[in-house]
Amino acid sequence: MALKLTVIGAGYLGATHAACMAELGYDVLALDVLPDRVERLAAGDLPFFEPGLPEVLRRTLDSGRLRFTTSYEEIAEFGDVHFVCVGTPQKAGEFAADVSYLDAAISSLAPLLTRPSLVVGKSTVPVGTAERLAGMLRALAPSPEVELAWNPEFLREGFAVQDTLHPDRIVVGVRSERAERLLREVYQYQIAEGTPLLATDFATSELVKVSANAFLATKISFINAMAEVCEATGADVTMLSQALALDDRIGGKFLGPGLGFGGGCLPKDIRAFMARAGELGVDQALSFLREVDAINIRRRVRMVDLARVLLDGSFHGRRVCVLGAAFKPNSDDVRDSPALDVAVAIRSQGADVTVYDPQALDNARKVQPTLNFGVSALDAATGSDVVLLLTEWREFRDLDPDVLGARVAARRIVDGRNALDPERWRASGWTYKALGRP
């Protein structure tokens, strides 16, 4: 009999996992505690932007393989394997992760599990969380054949469908041959394609995701630290990055210099990792991550400084165009967005700031309603004294400097992502500045 899967938490991770598992042919029932979200998803209305996912959602709903509910009772009765995909945001005023949504999901599900079941955590958590939740399951579940496994997600926003259907690796933290067998069955299609599955203990599986994010954040901050050195010496950080990328021990991924990282994963994950290391008494092992975080924040301050210098030292009464609100292209996620942080900082210094983003305007308005928002890049740039490119959307990279130049009050641009060709823009009469370049 084919496995039936459930997904608890229908946000970005959960909705993606549920739709993609249904795309592979499984019957999937997904739960969320927000009725409005469930209603939208059940109607095929994706409440966030993710390329390719709306089509997968529509196909799987139409096929009948995917359904949504608000009922834990229905989830418990339906599923053989229950994936828990709730959020673990950073606690307000702290570095530590807030796992209260995860605790609530397990405590709601466990008392209803009256038959053999596998509960699989996919959330990013502090190491040691799985051990604690396994104890909660044992204490609350009526059936003695209920167990926990941990299966961290490795989704990249903008590529989540690809990363779910064709991942580069699958990691499962398990304590029994049965749990590993069930997860190998769940991921049989990916394994058949050649995706390696690594079975580990709980702690290792929890550490894989945060360790990967800490490494990637370190790589980004390393090249941005080199950008600071390049600015002091007149060197070109983009050429330095190219040279480093040719070393096959280093590689070019996550070595793009610029405004730094943001979003809902890297910043909160490295901070939660540091907090957990402190709780375990090994905080010195991760002390370098404090500088990784500090370098990342300094890039935002430096961007504001570069723009101010172009405006003769003051933003007061000047018009500033910010191209980008999402923390990265192909996403509408504005959590910890460097672009929005810069826009707000400049506005606080007296500028009239107008922001445009192809997908993230609605979310940006919710978190920063006092900013102005344009309906297009040209609209946002009209009459501006300086343009800041802060999210490297393709449409911004493809802007014609002459067309844009006809709309601005002065041809000044700061390229926060090193996404433009300086020679082309300077040939069109623009004063061009970028982080880490002469």
JSON list of C-alpha atoms in Angstrom, two decimals, residues 213-327:
[
{"chain": "A", "resi": 213, "resn": "ASN", "atom": "CA", "xyz": [24.45, 28.09, 6.38]},
{"chain": "A", "resi": 214, "resn": "ALA", "atom": "CA", "xyz": [27.26, 29.21, 8.69]},
{"chain": "A", "resi": 215, "resn": "PHE", "atom": "CA", "xyz": [29.82, 28.20, 6.07]},
{"chain": "A", "resi": 216, "resn": "LEU", "atom": "CA", "xyz": [27.98, 30.01, 3.27]},
{"chain": "A", "resi": 217, "resn": "ALA", "atom": "CA", "xyz": [27.54, 33.12, 5.40]},
{"chain": "A", "resi": 218, "resn": "THR", "atom": "CA", "xyz": [31.26, 33.02, 6.20]},
{"chain": "A", "resi": 219, "resn": "LYS", "atom": "CA", "xyz": [32.12, 32.81, 2.52]},
{"chain": "A", "resi": 220, "resn": "ILE", "atom": "CA", "xyz": [29.92, 35.81, 1.69]},
{"chain": "A", "resi": 221, "resn": "SER", "atom": "CA", "xyz": [31.36, 37.88, 4.53]},
{"chain": "A", "resi": 222, "resn": "PHE", "atom": "CA", "xyz": [34.90, 36.86, 3.63]},
{"chain": "A", "resi": 223, "resn": "ILE", "atom": "CA", "xyz": [34.64, 38.35, 0.14]},
{"chain": "A", "resi": 224, "resn": "ASN", "atom": "CA", "xyz": [32.93, 41.42, 1.55]},
{"chain": "A", "resi": 225, "resn": "ALA", "atom": "CA", "xyz": [35.76, 41.82, 4.06]},
{"chain": "A", "resi": 226, "resn": "MET", "atom": "CA", "xyz": [38.12, 41.68, 1.07]},
{"chain": "A", "resi": 227, "resn": "ALA", "atom": "CA", "xyz": [35.96, 44.39, -0.52]},
{"chain": "A", "resi": 228, "resn": "GLU", "atom": "CA", "xyz": [36.79, 46.64, 2.44]},
{"chain": "A", "resi": 229, "resn": "VAL", "atom": "CA", "xyz": [40.48, 46.00, 1.82]},
{"chain": "A", "resi": 230, "resn": "CYS", "atom": "CA", "xyz": [40.02, 46.65, -1.91]},
{"chain": "A", "resi": 231, "resn": "GLU", "atom": "CA", "xyz": [38.37, 50.00, -1.23]},
{"chain": "A", "resi": 232, "resn": "ALA", "atom": "CA", "xyz": [41.32, 50.98, 0.94]},
{"chain": "A", "resi": 233, "resn": "THR", "atom": "CA", "xyz": [43.89, 49.96, -1.68]},
{"chain": "A", "resi": 234, "resn": "GLY", "atom": "CA", "xyz": [42.21, 50.76, -5.01]},
{"chain": "A", "resi": 235, "resn": "ALA", "atom": "CA", "xyz": [41.92, 47.08, -5.95]},
{"chain": "A", "resi": 236, "resn": "ASP", "atom": "CA", "xyz": [38.85, 45.59, -7.71]},
{"chain": "A", "resi": 237, "resn": "VAL", "atom": "CA", "xyz": [36.99, 43.04, -5.59]},
{"chain": "A", "resi": 238, "resn": "THR", "atom": "CA", "xyz": [35.14, 41.59, -8.59]},
{"chain": "A", "resi": 239, "resn": "MET", "atom": "CA", "xyz": [38.42, 40.67, -10.27]},
{"chain": "A", "resi": 240, "resn": "LEU", "atom": "CA", "xyz": [39.71, 39.31, -6.96]},
{"chain": "A", "resi": 241, "resn": "SER", "atom": "CA", "xyz": [36.57, 37.17, -6.67]},
{"chain": "A", "resi": 242, "resn": "GLN", "atom": "CA", "xyz": [37.05, 35.82, -10.19]},
{"chain": "A", "resi": 243, "resn": "ALA", "atom": "CA", "xyz": [40.64, 34.87, -9.40]},
{"chain": "A", "resi": 244, "resn": "LEU", "atom": "CA", "xyz": [39.63, 33.09, -6.19]},
{"chain": "A", "resi": 245, "resn": "ALA", "atom": "CA", "xyz": [36.80, 31.26, -7.96]},
{"chain": "A", "resi": 246, "resn": "LEU", "atom": "CA", "xyz": [39.28, 29.70, -10.38]},
{"chain": "A", "resi": 247, "resn": "ASP", "atom": "CA", "xyz": [40.84, 27.85, -7.44]},
{"chain": "A", "resi": 248, "resn": "ASP", "atom": "CA", "xyz": [38.88, 24.59, -7.38]},
{"chain": "A", "resi": 249, "resn": "ARG", "atom": "CA", "xyz": [39.44, 24.34, -3.62]},
{"chain": "A", "resi": 250, "resn": "ILE", "atom": "CA", "xyz": [37.42, 27.56, -3.20]},
{"chain": "A", "resi": 251, "resn": "GLY", "atom": "CA", "xyz": [34.95, 27.82, -6.09]},
{"chain": "A", "resi": 252, "resn": "GLY", "atom": "CA", "xyz": [32.85, 30.79, -7.09]},
{"chain": "A", "resi": 253, "resn": "LYS", "atom": "CA", "xyz": [29.50, 30.08, -5.43]},
{"chain": "A", "resi": 254, "resn": "PHE", "atom": "CA", "xyz": [28.61, 32.53, -2.66]},
{"chain": "A", "resi": 255, "resn": "LEU", "atom": "CA", "xyz": [31.71, 34.53, -3.49]},
{"chain": "A", "resi": 256, "resn": "GLY", "atom": "CA", "xyz": [29.86, 37.44, -5.11]},
{"chain": "A", "resi": 257, "resn": "PRO", "atom": "CA", "xyz": [30.89, 40.70, -3.39]},
{"chain": "A", "resi": 258, "resn": "GLY", "atom": "CA", "xyz": [28.23, 43.26, -2.59]},
{"chain": "A", "resi": 259, "resn": "LEU", "atom": "CA", "xyz": [25.64, 44.27, -0.05]},
{"chain": "A", "resi": 260, "resn": "GLY", "atom": "CA", "xyz": [25.68, 40.95, 1.80]},
{"chain": "A", "resi": 261, "resn": "PHE", "atom": "CA", "xyz": [23.12, 38.38, 2.86]},
{"chain": "A", "resi": 262, "resn": "GLY", "atom": "CA", "xyz": [19.66, 38.65, 4.36]},
{"chain": "A", "resi": 263, "resn": "GLY", "atom": "CA", "xyz": [16.43, 36.67, 4.34]},
{"chain": "A", "resi": 264, "resn": "GLY", "atom": "CA", "xyz": [14.86, 34.27, 6.79]},
{"chain": "A", "resi": 265, "resn": "CYS", "atom": "CA", "xyz": [17.68, 31.68, 6.92]},
{"chain": "A", "resi": 266, "resn": "LEU", "atom": "CA", "xyz": [21.30, 32.78, 6.99]},
{"chain": "A", "resi": 267, "resn": "PRO", "atom": "CA", "xyz": [21.06, 35.68, 9.49]},
{"chain": "A", "resi": 268, "resn": "LYS", "atom": "CA", "xyz": [18.83, 33.96, 12.04]},
{"chain": "A", "resi": 269, "resn": "ASP", "atom": "CA", "xyz": [20.52, 30.58, 11.61]},
{"chain": "A", "resi": 270, "resn": "ILE", "atom": "CA", "xyz": [24.03, 31.79, 12.36]},
{"chain": "A", "resi": 271, "resn": "ARG", "atom": "CA", "xyz": [22.75, 33.77, 15.35]},
{"chain": "A", "resi": 272, "resn": "ALA", "atom": "CA", "xyz": [20.82, 30.78, 16.68]},
{"chain": "A", "resi": 273, "resn": "PHE", "atom": "CA", "xyz": [23.91, 28.61, 16.12]},
{"chain": "A", "resi": 274, "resn": "MET", "atom": "CA", "xyz": [25.98, 31.02, 18.22]},
{"chain": "A", "resi": 275, "resn": "ALA", "atom": "CA", "xyz": [23.33, 31.08, 20.94]},
{"chain": "A", "resi": 276, "resn": "ARG", "atom": "CA", "xyz": [23.16, 27.30, 21.11]},
{"chain": "A", "resi": 277, "resn": "ALA", "atom": "CA", "xyz": [26.95, 27.01, 21.22]},
{"chain": "A", "resi": 278, "resn": "GLY", "atom": "CA", "xyz": [26.89, 29.33, 24.23]},
{"chain": "A", "resi": 279, "resn": "GLU", "atom": "CA", "xyz": [24.31, 27.13, 25.96]},
{"chain": "A", "resi": 280, "resn": "LEU", "atom": "CA", "xyz": [26.52, 24.11, 25.33]},
{"chain": "A", "resi": 281, "resn": "GLY", "atom": "CA", "xyz": [29.62, 25.86, 26.69]},
{"chain": "A", "resi": 282, "resn": "VAL", "atom": "CA", "xyz": [31.46, 25.91, 23.35]},
{"chain": "A", "resi": 283, "resn": "ASP", "atom": "CA", "xyz": [30.76, 29.51, 22.35]},
{"chain": "A", "resi": 284, "resn": "GLN", "atom": "CA", "xyz": [34.43, 30.14, 21.55]},
{"chain": "A", "resi": 285, "resn": "ALA", "atom": "CA", "xyz": [34.21, 27.59, 18.74]},
{"chain": "A", "resi": 286, "resn": "LEU", "atom": "CA", "xyz": [31.78, 29.85, 16.89]},
{"chain": "A", "resi": 287, "resn": "SER", "atom": "CA", "xyz": [33.07, 33.26, 17.96]},
{"chain": "A", "resi": 288, "resn": "PHE", "atom": "CA", "xyz": [34.15, 33.92, 14.37]},
{"chain": "A", "resi": 289, "resn": "LEU", "atom": "CA", "xyz": [30.47, 34.03, 13.37]},
{"chain": "A", "resi": 290, "resn": "ARG", "atom": "CA", "xyz": [30.08, 37.28, 15.32]},
{"chain": "A", "resi": 291, "resn": "GLU", "atom": "CA", "xyz": [32.50, 38.92, 12.90]},
{"chain": "A", "resi": 292, "resn": "VAL", "atom": "CA", "xyz": [30.74, 37.24, 9.96]},
{"chain": "A", "resi": 293, "resn": "ASP", "atom": "CA", "xyz": [27.52, 38.88, 11.12]},
{"chain": "A", "resi": 294, "resn": "ALA", "atom": "CA", "xyz": [29.25, 42.22, 11.81]},
{"chain": "A", "resi": 295, "resn": "ILE", "atom": "CA", "xyz": [30.86, 42.33, 8.35]},
{"chain": "A", "resi": 296, "resn": "ASN", "atom": "CA", "xyz": [27.45, 41.69, 6.82]},
{"chain": "A", "resi": 297, "resn": "ILE", "atom": "CA", "xyz": [25.87, 44.60, 8.70]},
{"chain": "A", "resi": 298, "resn": "ARG", "atom": "CA", "xyz": [28.81, 46.90, 7.86]},
{"chain": "A", "resi": 299, "resn": "ARG", "atom": "CA", "xyz": [28.10, 46.44, 4.15]},
{"chain": "A", "resi": 300, "resn": "ARG", "atom": "CA", "xyz": [24.72, 48.12, 4.64]},
{"chain": "A", "resi": 301, "resn": "VAL", "atom": "CA", "xyz": [26.30, 51.04, 6.46]},
{"chain": "A", "resi": 302, "resn": "ARG", "atom": "CA", "xyz": [28.94, 51.36, 3.75]},
{"chain": "A", "resi": 303, "resn": "MET", "atom": "CA", "xyz": [26.27, 51.47, 1.04]},
{"chain": "A", "resi": 304, "resn": "VAL", "atom": "CA", "xyz": [24.59, 54.40, 2.78]},
{"chain": "A", "resi": 305, "resn": "ASP", "atom": "CA", "xyz": [27.98, 56.14, 3.08]},
{"chain": "A", "resi": 306, "resn": "LEU", "atom": "CA", "xyz": [28.76, 55.68, -0.64]},
{"chain": "A", "resi": 307, "resn": "ALA", "atom": "CA", "xyz": [25.43, 57.18, -1.66]},
{"chain": "A", "resi": 308, "resn": "ARG", "atom": "CA", "xyz": [25.84, 60.11, 0.73]},
{"chain": "A", "resi": 309, "resn": "VAL", "atom": "CA", "xyz": [29.28, 60.92, -0.68]},
{"chain": "A", "resi": 310, "resn": "LEU", "atom": "CA", "xyz": [27.80, 61.09, -4.19]},
{"chain": "A", "resi": 311, "resn": "LEU", "atom": "CA", "xyz": [25.30, 63.67, -2.88]},
{"chain": "A", "resi": 312, "resn": "ASP", "atom": "CA", "xyz": [28.02, 65.93, -1.47]},
{"chain": "A", "resi": 313, "resn": "GLY", "atom": "CA", "xyz": [27.66, 64.64, 2.06]},
{"chain": "A", "resi": 314, "resn": "SER", "atom": "CA", "xyz": [23.94, 65.05, 2.76]},
{"chain": "A", "resi": 315, "resn": "PHE", "atom": "CA", "xyz": [20.67, 63.30, 1.94]},
{"chain": "A", "resi": 316, "resn": "HIS", "atom": "CA", "xyz": [18.55, 66.18, 3.20]},
{"chain": "A", "resi": 317, "resn": "GLY", "atom": "CA", "xyz": [15.97, 67.14, 0.59]},
{"chain": "A", "resi": 318, "resn": "ARG", "atom": "CA", "xyz": [17.40, 64.77, -2.03]},
{"chain": "A", "resi": 319, "resn": "ARG", "atom": "CA", "xyz": [15.47, 62.14, -4.00]},
{"chain": "A", "resi": 320, "resn": "VAL", "atom": "CA", "xyz": [16.80, 58.60, -3.86]},
{"chain": "A", "resi": 321, "resn": "CYS", "atom": "CA", "xyz": [15.68, 55.63, -5.97]},
{"chain": "A", "resi": 322, "resn": "VAL", "atom": "CA", "xyz": [16.17, 52.15, -4.48]},
{"chain": "A", "resi": 323, "resn": "LEU", "atom": "CA", "xyz": [15.91, 49.25, -6.94]},
{"chain": "A", "resi": 324, "resn": "GLY", "atom": "CA", "xyz": [15.12, 46.18, -4.90]},
{"chain": "A", "resi": 325, "resn": "ALA", "atom": "CA", "xyz": [13.24, 45.28, -1.74]},
{"chain": "A", "resi": 326, "resn": "ALA", "atom": "CA", "xyz": [13.52, 41.47, -1.59]},
{"chain": "A", "resi": 327, "resn": "PHE", "atom": "CA", "xyz": [16.66, 40.12, 0.06]}
]
